[in-house]
């Protein structure tokens, strides 16, 4: 529920703000009104740039939505969470909090070259808000009437 509701909110905001991605901004650095910004027409991000506006980040919004619901269900931390992928067997990620995961998602999108930090911050705030609203309004405790 939180991920679905959050994607609607995130895409609504993306097309409201219609903010350029780093690839476009860096290549067109001479058009931003800042004389200290030089263009780099050869810039390529490490991650393929999605074909929709940058702000707010859908990945941040989704990860923070999920983390907010999980945090409310299970608490802030004290876990042993291991993530791996057979496509990159030498990389194994270890986490003890949901925040560590969302921090890594934020960094990956910025360092990958497809988001500005502000995109991640806004997506995170949006995701946390949606996750909180879904938890408070849609998830109900189960009661055994027997």
Tab-separated table of C-alpha atoms in Angstrom:
chain	number	residue	atom	x	y	z
A	1	UNK	CA	0.000	0.000	0.000
A	2	UNK	CA	2.690	2.475	0.982
A	3	UNK	CA	4.772	1.854	-2.131
A	4	UNK	CA	1.783	2.144	-4.464
A	5	UNK	CA	0.419	5.286	-2.791
A	6	UNK	CA	3.875	6.812	-2.690
A	7	UNK	CA	4.529	6.263	-6.393
A	8	UNK	CA	1.367	8.188	-7.198
A	9	UNK	CA	2.498	11.069	-4.966
A	10	UNK	CA	6.062	10.955	-6.284
A	11	UNK	CA	5.112	11.005	-9.965
A	12	UNK	CA	2.554	13.749	-9.358
A	13	UNK	CA	5.356	15.881	-7.898
A	14	UNK	CA	7.847	14.939	-10.619
A	15	UNK	CA	5.604	16.336	-13.322
A	16	UNK	CA	4.583	19.323	-11.210
A	17	UNK	CA	8.199	20.460	-10.683
A	18	UNK	CA	9.599	19.018	-13.953
A	19	UNK	CA	13.184	19.372	-12.685
A	20	UNK	CA	16.106	18.390	-14.901
A	21	UNK	CA	18.415	15.503	-14.085
A	22	UNK	CA	22.158	15.846	-13.492
A	23	UNK	CA	22.970	14.557	-16.978
A	24	UNK	CA	21.030	17.406	-18.588
A	25	UNK	CA	22.168	20.007	-16.052
A	26	UNK	CA	25.857	19.120	-16.359
A	27	UNK	CA	25.799	18.990	-20.140
A	28	UNK	CA	23.998	22.344	-20.275
A	29	UNK	CA	25.912	23.997	-17.432
A	30	UNK	CA	26.278	27.201	-19.414
A	31	UNK	CA	22.482	27.715	-19.530
A	32	UNK	CA	21.704	27.738	-15.791
A	33	UNK	CA	22.395	31.444	-15.210
A	34	UNK	CA	25.439	30.739	-13.033
A	35	UNK	CA	28.660	32.068	-14.624
A	36	UNK	CA	30.715	29.703	-12.442
A	37	UNK	CA	29.102	26.629	-14.013
A	38	UNK	CA	30.856	25.223	-17.058
A	39	UNK	CA	29.148	22.678	-19.302
A	40	UNK	CA	30.501	19.172	-19.776
A	41	UNK	CA	28.867	17.902	-22.979
A	42	UNK	CA	30.533	14.501	-22.559
A	43	UNK	CA	29.191	13.751	-19.068
A	44	UNK	CA	27.611	10.317	-18.684
A	45	UNK	CA	26.107	9.002	-15.452
A	46	UNK	CA	27.033	5.550	-14.145
A	47	UNK	CA	23.339	4.581	-14.127
A	48	UNK	CA	21.154	4.934	-17.226
A	49	UNK	CA	19.078	8.081	-16.791
A	50	UNK	CA	15.325	7.432	-16.502
A	51	UNK	CA	13.065	9.206	-18.997
A	52	UNK	CA	11.096	11.268	-16.468
A	53	UNK	CA	11.922	14.288	-14.278
A	54	UNK	CA	14.335	14.042	-11.378
A	55	UNK	CA	12.592	15.678	-8.401
A	56	UNK	CA	11.643	13.996	-6.085
A	57	UNK	CA	13.464	10.671	-6.302
A	58	UNK	CA	11.159	7.661	-6.694
A	59	UNK	CA	13.806	5.317	-5.259
A	60	UNK	CA	14.200	7.461	-2.148
A	61	UNK	CA	10.473	7.782	-1.800
A	62	UNK	CA	9.958	4.018	-2.152
A	63	UNK	CA	12.767	3.011	0.188
A	64	UNK	CA	11.733	5.504	2.863
A	65	UNK	CA	8.086	4.417	2.589
A	66	UNK	CA	9.045	0.814	3.128
A	67	UNK	CA	11.509	1.674	5.886
A	68	UNK	CA	8.907	3.773	7.715
A	69	UNK	CA	6.349	0.966	7.738
A	70	UNK	CA	8.971	-1.611	8.767
A	71	UNK	CA	10.366	0.698	11.478
A	72	UNK	CA	6.875	1.151	12.913
A	73	UNK	CA	6.232	-2.592	12.830
A	74	UNK	CA	9.609	-3.849	14.074
A	75	UNK	CA	11.459	-0.924	15.682
A	76	UNK	CA	14.405	1.211	14.540
A	77	UNK	CA	17.191	-1.337	14.542
A	78	UNK	CA	19.085	-4.180	16.096
A	79	UNK	CA	18.760	-6.493	13.129
A	80	UNK	CA	21.151	-8.382	10.953
A	81	UNK	CA	20.093	-7.661	7.383
A	82	UNK	CA	22.241	-9.072	4.573
A	83	UNK	CA	21.702	-8.183	0.926
A	84	UNK	CA	23.456	-9.882	-1.950
A	85	UNK	CA	23.001	-10.388	-5.673
A	86	UNK	CA	24.281	-13.333	-7.727
A	87	UNK	CA	25.168	-10.925	-10.555
A	88	UNK	CA	27.785	-9.319	-8.273
A	89	UNK	CA	28.771	-12.103	-5.851
A	90	UNK	CA	31.696	-10.169	-4.355
A	91	UNK	CA	29.414	-7.474	-2.957
A	92	UNK	CA	27.585	-8.357	0.234
A	93	UNK	CA	25.876	-5.556	2.142
A	94	UNK	CA	25.358	-5.804	5.904
A	95	UNK	CA	22.906	-3.585	7.785
A	96	UNK	CA	21.592	-3.287	11.330
A	97	UNK	CA	19.061	-0.459	10.750
A	98	UNK	CA	16.618	0.536	8.033
A	99	UNK	CA	18.260	3.984	7.955
A	100	UNK	CA	21.532	2.426	6.795
A	101	UNK	CA	19.672	0.982	3.829
A	102	UNK	CA	17.964	4.258	2.905
A	103	UNK	CA	21.296	6.091	3.253
A	104	UNK	CA	22.866	3.656	0.774
A	105	UNK	CA	19.958	4.090	-1.641
A	106	UNK	CA	20.396	7.873	-1.461
A	107	UNK	CA	24.135	7.687	-2.066
A	108	UNK	CA	23.801	5.218	-4.933
A	109	UNK	CA	21.396	7.475	-6.834
A	110	UNK	CA	23.555	10.583	-6.336
A	111	UNK	CA	26.918	8.894	-7.005
A	112	UNK	CA	25.337	7.032	-9.916
A	113	UNK	CA	24.752	10.434	-11.497
A	114	UNK	CA	20.985	10.386	-11.954
A	115	UNK	CA	19.839	12.446	-8.949
A	116	UNK	CA	20.799	15.541	-7.030
A	117	UNK	CA	20.965	15.228	-3.236
A	118	UNK	CA	17.859	17.479	-2.999
A	119	UNK	CA	15.924	14.891	-5.049
A	120	UNK	CA	16.843	12.222	-2.529
A	121	UNK	CA	16.043	14.411	0.471
A	122	UNK	CA	12.622	15.359	-0.895
A	123	UNK	CA	11.863	11.768	-1.898
A	124	UNK	CA	12.843	10.603	1.577
A	125	UNK	CA	10.571	13.118	3.287
A	126	UNK	CA	7.706	12.222	0.956
A	127	UNK	CA	8.257	8.498	1.485
A	128	UNK	CA	8.400	8.789	5.266
A	129	UNK	CA	5.182	10.824	5.273
A	130	UNK	CA	3.330	8.361	3.052
A	131	UNK	CA	4.646	5.364	5.027
A	132	UNK	CA	3.524	6.984	8.265
A	133	UNK	CA	0.059	7.792	6.878
A	134	UNK	CA	-0.421	4.261	5.532
A	135	UNK	CA	0.670	2.748	8.836
A	136	UNK	CA	-1.642	4.998	10.870
A	137	UNK	CA	-4.679	4.832	8.591
A	138	UNK	CA	-4.575	1.548	6.691
A	139	UNK	CA	-2.839	-1.042	8.838
A	140	UNK	CA	-5.025	-2.252	11.669
A	141	UNK	CA	-4.207	-4.665	14.482
A	142	UNK	CA	-5.725	-8.127	14.178
A	143	UNK	CA	-8.058	-9.154	16.975
A	144	UNK	CA	-9.054	-12.730	17.662
A	145	UNK	CA	-12.757	-12.701	18.480
A	146	UNK	CA	-12.685	-16.287	19.777
